[in-house]
mmCIF file of C-alpha atoms and ligand atoms in Angstrom:
data_model
loop_
_atom_site.group_PDB
_atom_site.id
_atom_site.type_symbol
_atom_site.label_atom_id
_atom_site.label_comp_id
_atom_site.label_asym_id
_atom_site.label_seq_id
_atom_site.Cartn_x
_atom_site.Cartn_y
_atom_site.Cartn_z
ATOM 1 C CA MET A 29 35.158 0.557 12.605
ATOM 2 C CA ALA A 30 33.878 -0.180 9.131
ATOM 3 C CA SER A 31 34.315 1.588 5.810
ATOM 4 C CA ILE A 32 30.905 2.263 4.316
ATOM 5 C CA GLY A 33 29.679 3.595 0.973
ATOM 6 C CA PHE A 34 26.309 5.336 1.346
ATOM 7 C CA ILE A 35 24.281 6.280 -1.738
ATOM 8 C CA GLY A 36 21.099 8.374 -1.473
ATOM 9 C CA LEU A 37 21.207 11.278 0.985
ATOM 10 C CA GLY A 38 17.576 12.378 1.051
ATOM 11 C CA ARG A 39 15.368 12.840 4.078
ATOM 12 C CA MET A 40 16.316 9.378 5.369
ATOM 13 C CA GLY A 41 19.811 8.823 3.981
ATOM 14 C CA HIS A 42 21.136 12.185 5.156
ATOM 15 C CA ALA A 43 20.224 11.424 8.767
ATOM 16 C CA MET A 44 21.341 7.772 8.544
ATOM 17 C CA SER A 45 24.772 8.586 7.130
ATOM 18 C CA ARG A 46 25.268 11.131 9.924
ATOM 19 C CA LYS A 47 24.388 8.433 12.492
ATOM 20 C CA LEU A 48 26.999 6.136 10.885
ATOM 21 C CA LEU A 49 29.588 8.914 11.190
ATOM 22 C CA GLU A 50 28.603 9.548 14.820
ATOM 23 C CA ALA A 51 29.147 5.822 15.506
ATOM 24 C CA GLY A 52 32.732 6.250 14.302
ATOM 25 C CA HIS A 53 32.522 4.624 10.847
ATOM 26 C CA GLU A 54 34.335 5.935 7.758
ATOM 27 C CA VAL A 55 31.571 6.891 5.339
ATOM 28 C CA TRP A 56 31.912 7.725 1.624
ATOM 29 C CA VAL A 57 28.723 9.339 0.381
ATOM 30 C CA PHE A 58 27.133 10.018 -2.987
ATOM 31 C CA ASP A 59 23.887 11.602 -4.156
ATOM 32 C CA ILE A 60 22.931 13.135 -7.509
ATOM 33 C CA ASN A 61 22.254 16.267 -5.450
ATOM 34 C CA PRO A 62 25.719 17.793 -4.774
ATOM 35 C CA ALA A 63 24.385 19.933 -1.902
ATOM 36 C CA ALA A 64 23.503 16.774 0.066
ATOM 37 C CA VAL A 65 27.010 15.357 -0.477
ATOM 38 C CA LYS A 66 28.594 18.647 0.609
ATOM 39 C CA SER A 67 26.448 18.734 3.723
ATOM 40 C CA ILE A 68 27.556 15.227 4.823
ATOM 41 C CA ALA A 69 31.182 16.126 4.046
ATOM 42 C CA GLU A 70 30.767 18.996 6.508
ATOM 43 C CA HIS A 71 29.745 16.393 9.090
ATOM 44 C CA GLY A 72 32.967 14.409 8.529
ATOM 45 C CA GLY A 73 31.962 12.158 5.614
ATOM 46 C CA HIS A 74 34.063 11.665 2.477
ATOM 47 C CA ALA A 75 32.472 13.259 -0.595
ATOM 48 C CA ALA A 76 32.618 10.734 -3.448
ATOM 49 C CA ALA A 77 32.615 12.061 -7.005
ATOM 50 C CA SER A 78 30.453 9.159 -8.200
ATOM 51 C CA ALA A 79 28.342 6.296 -6.861
ATOM 52 C CA ALA A 80 31.060 3.859 -7.998
ATOM 53 C CA GLU A 81 33.706 5.762 -6.047
ATOM 54 C CA ALA A 82 31.520 5.643 -2.927
ATOM 55 C CA ALA A 83 31.102 1.867 -3.385
ATOM 56 C CA GLY A 84 34.655 0.772 -4.252
ATOM 57 C CA ASN A 85 36.578 -1.284 -1.686
ATOM 58 C CA ARG A 86 34.128 -0.894 1.198
ATOM 59 C CA ASP A 87 33.052 -3.297 3.959
ATOM 60 C CA PHE A 88 29.444 -2.219 3.387
ATOM 61 C CA VAL A 89 27.595 -0.379 0.648
ATOM 62 C CA VAL A 90 24.181 1.020 1.601
ATOM 63 C CA THR A 91 21.587 2.414 -0.799
ATOM 64 C CA MET A 92 18.684 4.586 0.416
ATOM 65 C CA LEU A 93 17.072 5.583 -2.895
ATOM 66 C CA PRO A 94 13.473 6.403 -3.837
ATOM 67 C CA ASN A 95 12.418 3.225 -5.698
ATOM 68 C CA GLY A 96 13.468 -0.053 -7.344
ATOM 69 C CA PRO A 97 14.380 1.406 -10.768
ATOM 70 C CA ASP A 98 16.748 3.889 -9.044
ATOM 71 C CA VAL A 99 18.438 1.048 -7.152
ATOM 72 C CA GLU A 100 18.737 -1.213 -10.238
ATOM 73 C CA GLU A 101 20.060 1.654 -12.370
ATOM 74 C CA THR A 102 22.602 2.636 -9.694
ATOM 75 C CA LEU A 103 23.842 -0.941 -9.367
ATOM 76 C CA PHE A 104 23.746 -2.227 -12.937
ATOM 77 C CA GLY A 105 23.380 0.879 -15.125
ATOM 78 C CA ALA A 106 25.897 3.580 -15.991
ATOM 79 C CA PRO A 107 26.840 4.360 -12.334
ATOM 80 C CA GLY A 108 28.210 0.779 -12.165
ATOM 81 C CA VAL A 109 28.049 0.242 -8.404
ATOM 82 C CA ALA A 110 27.778 -3.564 -8.665
ATOM 83 C CA ARG A 111 30.997 -3.694 -10.704
ATOM 84 C CA ALA A 112 32.730 -1.322 -8.297
ATOM 85 C CA MET A 113 32.022 -3.436 -5.196
ATOM 86 C CA SER A 114 34.603 -6.008 -4.170
ATOM 87 C CA LYS A 115 33.716 -9.620 -3.344
ATOM 88 C CA GLY A 116 34.069 -8.963 0.380
ATOM 89 C CA THR A 117 31.567 -6.074 0.326
ATOM 90 C CA LEU A 118 28.190 -6.670 1.955
ATOM 91 C CA TYR A 119 25.555 -4.749 0.022
ATOM 92 C CA ILE A 120 22.557 -3.471 2.017
ATOM 93 C CA ASP A 121 19.547 -1.940 0.283
ATOM 94 C CA MET A 122 17.464 0.009 2.799
ATOM 95 C CA SER A 123 15.099 1.591 0.242
ATOM 96 C CA THR A 124 11.449 0.529 0.048
ATOM 97 C CA ILE A 125 11.112 -1.202 -3.334
ATOM 98 C CA ALA A 126 9.071 -3.940 -5.039
ATOM 99 C CA PRO A 127 9.825 -7.528 -3.967
ATOM 100 C CA ASP A 128 10.501 -8.658 -7.547
ATOM 101 C CA ALA A 129 13.129 -5.904 -7.852
ATOM 102 C CA THR A 130 14.791 -7.087 -4.622
ATOM 103 C CA ASP A 131 14.769 -10.694 -5.921
ATOM 104 C CA ARG A 132 16.277 -9.662 -9.281
ATOM 105 C CA ILE A 133 18.976 -7.574 -7.619
ATOM 106 C CA ALA A 134 19.892 -10.303 -5.095
ATOM 107 C CA ALA A 135 20.113 -12.919 -7.889
ATOM 108 C CA ARG A 136 22.298 -10.746 -10.133
ATOM 109 C CA LEU A 137 24.628 -9.845 -7.262
ATOM 110 C CA ALA A 138 24.842 -13.512 -6.186
ATOM 111 C CA GLU A 139 25.996 -14.378 -9.733
ATOM 112 C CA MET A 140 28.761 -11.798 -9.235
ATOM 113 C CA GLY A 141 29.668 -13.302 -5.834
ATOM 114 C CA ILE A 142 28.346 -10.330 -3.832
ATOM 115 C CA ARG A 143 26.201 -10.866 -0.725
ATOM 116 C CA MET A 144 23.115 -8.734 -0.146
ATOM 117 C CA VAL A 145 20.733 -7.964 2.691
ATOM 118 C CA ASP A 146 17.433 -6.204 1.975
ATOM 119 C CA ALA A 147 16.721 -3.999 4.980
ATOM 120 C CA PRO A 148 13.927 -1.473 4.523
ATOM 121 C CA VAL A 149 13.109 0.515 7.616
ATOM 122 C CA GLY A 150 10.129 1.359 9.776
ATOM 123 C CA GLY A 151 9.886 4.896 11.150
ATOM 124 C CA THR A 152 9.947 8.303 9.517
ATOM 125 C CA SER A 153 12.866 10.694 8.962
ATOM 126 C CA GLU A 154 12.271 11.944 12.506
ATOM 127 C CA PHE A 155 13.166 8.423 13.763
ATOM 128 C CA ALA A 156 16.184 8.402 11.414
ATOM 129 C CA GLU A 157 17.389 11.658 12.990
ATOM 130 C CA ARG A 158 17.398 9.931 16.393
ATOM 131 C CA GLY A 159 18.907 6.648 15.135
ATOM 132 C CA GLN A 160 15.705 4.887 16.175
ATOM 133 C CA LEU A 161 14.622 3.120 12.993
ATOM 134 C CA LEU A 162 13.151 -0.389 12.980
ATOM 135 C CA ILE A 163 15.219 -2.525 10.593
ATOM 136 C CA LEU A 164 13.358 -5.250 8.688
ATOM 137 C CA ALA A 165 16.112 -7.494 7.371
ATOM 138 C CA GLY A 166 15.971 -10.252 4.762
ATOM 139 C CA GLY A 167 18.907 -12.491 3.923
ATOM 140 C CA ALA A 168 21.162 -15.264 5.206
ATOM 141 C CA ALA A 169 21.485 -15.194 9.007
ATOM 142 C CA GLN A 170 25.263 -14.675 8.882
ATOM 143 C CA ASP A 171 24.861 -11.706 6.487
ATOM 144 C CA VAL A 172 22.191 -10.053 8.655
ATOM 145 C CA GLU A 173 24.486 -10.561 11.644
ATOM 146 C CA ALA A 174 27.427 -9.110 9.708
ATOM 147 C CA ALA A 175 25.329 -6.018 8.852
ATOM 148 C CA GLN A 176 24.576 -5.359 12.527
ATOM 149 C CA PRO A 177 27.181 -2.590 12.994
ATOM 150 C CA VAL A 178 25.358 -0.588 10.302
ATOM 151 C CA PHE A 179 21.938 -1.395 11.744
ATOM 152 C CA ASP A 180 23.027 -0.566 15.308
ATOM 153 C CA ALA A 181 24.104 2.923 14.240
ATOM 154 C CA VAL A 182 20.807 3.823 12.538
ATOM 155 C CA GLY A 183 18.223 1.687 14.325
ATOM 156 C CA ARG A 184 16.770 0.738 17.677
ATOM 157 C CA GLU A 185 15.904 -2.860 16.712
ATOM 158 C CA THR A 186 16.635 -5.306 13.901
ATOM 159 C CA ILE A 187 14.110 -7.996 13.057
ATOM 160 C CA HIS A 188 15.417 -10.793 10.845
ATOM 161 C CA CYS A 189 12.259 -11.348 8.780
ATOM 162 C CA GLY A 190 13.547 -14.370 6.818
ATOM 163 C CA ALA A 191 15.479 -15.239 3.676
ATOM 164 C CA SER A 192 16.469 -12.751 0.973
ATOM 165 C CA GLY A 193 13.476 -10.569 0.039
ATOM 166 C CA ALA A 194 11.630 -11.130 3.332
ATOM 167 C CA GLY A 195 12.557 -7.653 4.602
ATOM 168 C CA THR A 196 11.064 -5.991 1.525
ATOM 169 C CA ARG A 197 7.959 -8.170 1.710
ATOM 170 C CA THR A 198 7.447 -7.501 5.451
ATOM 171 C CA LYS A 199 7.800 -3.764 4.832
ATOM 172 C CA LEU A 200 5.058 -3.868 2.171
ATOM 173 C CA VAL A 201 2.703 -5.853 4.413
ATOM 174 C CA ASN A 202 3.349 -3.386 7.247
ATOM 175 C CA ASN A 203 2.781 -0.364 5.052
ATOM 176 C CA TYR A 204 -0.310 -1.912 3.465
ATOM 177 C CA MET A 205 -1.854 -2.157 6.917
ATOM 178 C CA SER A 206 -0.744 1.239 8.182
ATOM 179 C CA THR A 207 -1.723 3.146 5.035
ATOM 180 C CA ALA A 208 -5.143 1.462 4.816
ATOM 181 C CA LEU A 209 -5.708 2.044 8.553
ATOM 182 C CA ASN A 210 -4.873 5.708 8.072
ATOM 183 C CA THR A 211 -7.755 6.013 5.598
ATOM 184 C CA LEU A 212 -10.107 3.960 7.773
ATOM 185 C CA THR A 213 -9.256 6.161 10.762
ATOM 186 C CA ALA A 214 -9.944 9.330 8.770
ATOM 187 C CA GLU A 215 -13.239 7.878 7.525
ATOM 188 C CA ALA A 216 -14.389 7.125 11.079
ATOM 189 C CA LEU A 217 -13.541 10.642 12.301
ATOM 190 C CA VAL A 218 -15.330 12.313 9.383
ATOM 191 C CA PHE A 219 -18.306 10.041 10.071
ATOM 192 C CA ALA A 220 -18.274 11.122 13.747
ATOM 193 C CA GLU A 221 -18.114 14.808 12.814
ATOM 194 C CA ALA A 222 -20.903 14.517 10.238
ATOM 195 C CA ALA A 223 -23.018 12.671 12.825
ATOM 196 C CA GLY A 224 -22.738 15.759 15.049
ATOM 197 C CA LEU A 225 -20.477 14.149 17.658
ATOM 198 C CA ASP A 226 -17.683 15.771 19.639
ATOM 199 C CA VAL A 227 -14.810 14.279 17.647
ATOM 200 C CA MET A 228 -12.226 14.334 20.446
ATOM 201 C CA ARG A 229 -14.650 12.588 22.803
ATOM 202 C CA THR A 230 -15.201 9.974 20.068
ATOM 203 C CA VAL A 231 -11.426 9.591 19.715
ATOM 204 C CA LYS A 232 -11.294 8.777 23.441
ATOM 205 C CA VAL A 233 -13.893 6.041 22.971
ATOM 206 C CA LEU A 234 -12.215 4.574 19.859
ATOM 207 C CA ALA A 235 -8.797 4.541 21.512
ATOM 208 C CA GLY A 236 -10.063 2.225 24.235
ATOM 209 C CA THR A 237 -11.878 -0.342 22.079
ATOM 210 C CA THR A 238 -10.960 -2.865 19.359
ATOM 211 C CA ALA A 239 -11.487 0.022 16.894
ATOM 212 C CA GLY A 240 -8.370 1.759 18.136
ATOM 213 C CA LYS A 241 -6.453 -1.126 19.677
ATOM 214 C CA GLY A 242 -6.671 -3.348 16.597
ATOM 215 C CA PHE A 243 -6.999 -7.079 16.152
ATOM 216 C CA LEU A 244 -3.488 -8.523 16.110
ATOM 217 C CA THR A 245 -2.888 -8.789 19.822
ATOM 218 C CA GLY A 246 -6.520 -8.813 20.923
ATOM 219 C CA ALA A 247 -9.389 -10.418 19.060
ATOM 220 C CA TYR A 248 -7.243 -12.532 16.692
ATOM 221 C CA ASP A 249 -4.932 -13.666 19.472
ATOM 222 C CA ARG A 250 -7.772 -14.836 21.718
ATOM 223 C CA LYS A 251 -9.733 -16.465 18.908
ATOM 224 C CA ILE A 252 -8.596 -17.469 15.435
ATOM 225 C CA PHE A 253 -4.828 -17.558 16.178
ATOM 226 C CA SER A 254 -5.685 -19.909 19.049
ATOM 227 C CA GLY A 255 -7.635 -22.204 16.726
ATOM 228 C CA ASP A 256 -11.010 -21.076 18.067
ATOM 229 C CA ILE A 257 -13.714 -19.441 15.951
ATOM 230 C CA SER A 258 -16.599 -19.932 18.361
ATOM 231 C CA PRO A 259 -18.318 -16.537 18.561
ATOM 232 C CA GLU A 260 -16.992 -14.062 21.112
ATOM 233 C CA PHE A 261 -18.634 -11.507 18.847
ATOM 234 C CA GLY A 262 -20.597 -13.179 16.025
ATOM 235 C CA LEU A 263 -19.573 -12.422 12.440
ATOM 236 C CA ALA A 264 -23.205 -11.968 11.312
ATOM 237 C CA LEU A 265 -23.773 -9.410 14.093
ATOM 238 C CA ALA A 266 -20.545 -7.555 13.203
ATOM 239 C CA SER A 267 -21.690 -7.481 9.570
ATOM 240 C CA LYS A 268 -25.071 -6.081 10.672
ATOM 241 C CA ASP A 269 -23.357 -3.282 12.638
ATOM 242 C CA LEU A 270 -21.088 -2.380 9.732
ATOM 243 C CA ASN A 271 -24.071 -2.198 7.386
ATOM 244 C CA LEU A 272 -26.042 -0.047 9.891
ATOM 245 C CA ALA A 273 -23.095 2.374 9.971
ATOM 246 C CA LEU A 274 -22.790 2.429 6.168
ATOM 247 C CA ALA A 275 -26.517 3.102 5.720
ATOM 248 C CA TYR A 276 -26.495 5.907 8.317
ATOM 249 C CA ALA A 277 -23.336 7.476 6.815
ATOM 250 C CA ALA A 278 -24.830 7.308 3.298
ATOM 251 C CA GLY A 279 -27.765 9.401 4.614
ATOM 252 C CA LEU A 280 -25.214 11.961 5.859
ATOM 253 C CA ASN A 281 -23.426 11.989 2.461
ATOM 254 C CA VAL A 282 -20.268 10.636 4.100
ATOM 255 C CA PRO A 283 -18.272 8.375 1.753
ATOM 256 C CA LEU A 284 -16.948 5.294 3.581
ATOM 257 C CA GLY A 285 -14.973 3.480 0.873
ATOM 258 C CA VAL A 286 -12.853 1.296 3.150
ATOM 259 C CA GLY A 287 -15.945 0.321 5.126
ATOM 260 C CA ALA A 288 -17.872 -0.475 1.909
ATOM 261 C CA ALA A 289 -15.074 -2.817 0.796
ATOM 262 C CA ALA A 290 -15.050 -4.443 4.252
ATOM 263 C CA SER A 291 -18.824 -4.976 4.004
ATOM 264 C CA GLN A 292 -18.245 -7.084 0.868
ATOM 265 C CA VAL A 293 -15.722 -9.237 2.741
ATOM 266 C CA TYR A 294 -18.254 -9.825 5.537
ATOM 267 C CA ALA A 295 -20.856 -10.763 2.888
ATOM 268 C CA MET A 296 -18.405 -13.282 1.388
ATOM 269 C CA SER A 297 -17.665 -14.638 4.833
ATOM 270 C CA ARG A 298 -21.373 -15.119 5.543
ATOM 271 C CA ALA A 299 -21.708 -16.835 2.160
ATOM 272 C CA ASP A 300 -18.842 -19.139 3.179
ATOM 273 C CA GLY A 301 -20.912 -20.133 6.194
ATOM 274 C CA PHE A 302 -18.962 -18.237 8.859
ATOM 275 C CA GLY A 303 -21.913 -16.049 9.958
ATOM 276 C CA PRO A 304 -22.415 -17.932 13.247
ATOM 277 C CA ASN A 305 -18.659 -17.918 13.999
ATOM 278 C CA ASP A 306 -16.401 -15.288 15.536
ATOM 279 C CA TRP A 307 -15.893 -12.116 13.502
ATOM 280 C CA SER A 308 -12.173 -12.945 13.287
ATOM 281 C CA ALA A 309 -13.236 -15.645 10.770
ATOM 282 C CA VAL A 310 -13.014 -13.029 7.998
ATOM 283 C CA LEU A 311 -9.348 -14.074 8.059
ATOM 284 C CA GLU A 312 -10.358 -17.595 7.029
ATOM 285 C CA THR A 313 -12.589 -16.289 4.202
ATOM 286 C CA LEU A 314 -9.739 -14.229 2.764
ATOM 287 C CA ARG A 315 -7.357 -17.194 3.105
ATOM 288 C CA LEU A 316 -9.848 -19.302 1.127
ATOM 289 C CA LYS A 317 -10.098 -16.619 -1.614
ATOM 290 C CA ALA A 318 -6.281 -16.477 -1.779
ATOM 291 C CA ALA A 319 -6.239 -20.294 -2.118
ATOM 292 C CA LEU A 320 -3.888 -20.687 0.851
ATOM 293 C CA PRO A 321 -3.512 -24.270 2.043
ATOM 294 C CA GLY A 322 -4.897 -25.598 5.333
ATOM 295 C CA ARG A 323 -6.941 -23.612 7.799
ATOM 296 C CA SER A 324 -6.027 -20.673 9.983
ATOM 297 C CA PHE A 325 -7.817 -22.264 12.947
ATOM 298 C CA GLY A 326 -8.326 -25.657 14.551
ATOM 299 C CA GLY A 327 -5.082 -27.229 13.236
HETATM 300 P P1 NAD B 28 14.085 11.358 -0.634
HETATM 301 O O1 NAD B 28 13.364 11.599 -1.918
HETATM 302 O O2 NAD B 28 14.099 12.405 0.418
HETATM 303 O O3 NAD B 28 15.621 10.980 -0.931
HETATM 304 C C1 NAD B 28 16.059 10.236 -2.021
HETATM 305 C C2 NAD B 28 17.475 10.696 -2.343
HETATM 306 O O4 NAD B 28 18.004 9.866 -3.382
HETATM 307 C C3 NAD B 28 17.521 12.145 -2.857
HETATM 308 O O5 NAD B 28 18.503 12.873 -2.141
HETATM 309 C C4 NAD B 28 17.903 11.987 -4.335
HETATM 310 O O6 NAD B 28 18.674 13.065 -4.823
HETATM 311 C C5 NAD B 28 18.700 10.708 -4.286
HETATM 312 N N1 NAD B 28 18.780 10.000 -5.552
HETATM 313 C C6 NAD B 28 17.774 9.707 -6.415
HETATM 314 N N2 NAD B 28 18.243 9.000 -7.450
HETATM 315 C C7 NAD B 28 19.577 8.837 -7.237
HETATM 316 C C8 NAD B 28 20.610 8.193 -7.967
HETATM 317 N N3 NAD B 28 20.359 7.575 -9.102
HETATM 318 N N4 NAD B 28 21.866 8.214 -7.440
HETATM 319 C C9 NAD B 28 22.125 8.837 -6.260
HETATM 320 N N5 NAD B 28 21.187 9.494 -5.554
HETATM 321 C C10 NAD B 28 19.925 9.476 -6.025
HETATM 322 O O7 NAD B 28 13.484 9.986 -0.050
HETATM 323 P P2 NAD B 28 13.557 9.458 1.458
HETATM 324 O O8 NAD B 28 12.384 9.974 2.223
HETATM 325 O O9 NAD B 28 14.930 9.629 1.987
HETATM 326 O O10 NAD B 28 13.264 7.901 1.216
HETATM 327 C C11 NAD B 28 14.270 7.010 0.753
HETATM 328 C C12 NAD B 28 13.681 5.592 0.797
HETATM 329 O O11 NAD B 28 13.298 5.278 2.150
HETATM 330 C C13 NAD B 28 12.433 5.429 -0.072
HETATM 331 O O12 NAD B 28 12.435 4.133 -0.652
HETATM 332 C C14 NAD B 28 11.307 5.574 0.940
HETATM 333 O O13 NAD B 28 10.123 4.919 0.516
HETATM 334 C C15 NAD B 28 11.925 4.924 2.167
HETATM 335 N N6 NAD B 28 11.374 5.378 3.456
HETATM 336 C C16 NAD B 28 11.125 6.699 3.695
HETATM 337 C C17 NAD B 28 10.628 7.086 4.929
HETATM 338 C C18 NAD B 28 10.362 8.548 5.258
HETATM 339 O O14 NAD B 28 9.714 8.815 6.291
HETATM 340 N N7 NAD B 28 10.858 9.508 4.488
HETATM 341 C C19 NAD B 28 10.363 6.126 5.926
HETATM 342 C C20 NAD B 28 10.653 4.787 5.668
HETATM 343 C C21 NAD B 28 11.150 4.413 4.438
#
């Protein structure tokens, strides 16, 4: 069993440190909120008087803090966690922070001879309570493997996303898509309600079509990921439908901001000449605007 320092006992960290204790690890915990520390001590954890005390001489040190500045301050500021860790400690940051912060932290720790894995998580605190988080790990393969006892206690699956920083970057891409989809979903339901539809019946329809099922494993997989942009559903026709919906919603005074932005992307894609191609070709238009090399289809 490992000795673990765990810093940050909020909604996520409180549940995760309890899962580590349940798995039989020795866990030293710290949070600026003494009540959280006391609560974990009641579950069998060791209450550390400072972040540095939690981090000293451990196999693993885990941080689960709100944001990058909190993590950098805890490591390199007055709390002095980086200095407190020994060379054999594997540091694991499971907070969701900016990629440049992860890169800075990993570089500074490497200079000190300390290995790091960035491992933000998918799933809410409810998943943390059940030890069912999805772990998105970035770092050297042997370090991600070495961190597995920690990940096994708090998660259901670990995905090694790539080199240092890839976990943080994957988390941001994932949350970009889920947070934007949340707004798009809400827009569609408000649109349905304003159009006088039975919203739950509309939900049933949406759940069974590309609207609800998404593109990753359906339309993109069959078409552009397979190097084929011949029209299964033509991009110009998709653009026409989107604009019909926007015009109708405008008449109902329903704001569709995500849809309006998407309409501009379809317009760009038509201007790029993809109108006669499959609607998945919006991916190629955005790749062109981002100046990415090569093509997303046809080799
Ligand atoms: P939270 O605000 O509930 O907890 C943060 C904890 O950190 C608090 O207990 C706070 O007292 C403590 N803290 C703040 N600064 C500190 C410092 N300098 N030293 C020690 N302790 C300090 O947040 P949370 O929901 O547990 O989220 C933690 C991280 O996990 C965030 O990066 C968040 O984006 C990410 N996350 C959250 C969820 C979720 O559903 N809550 C899901 C996935 C990822």
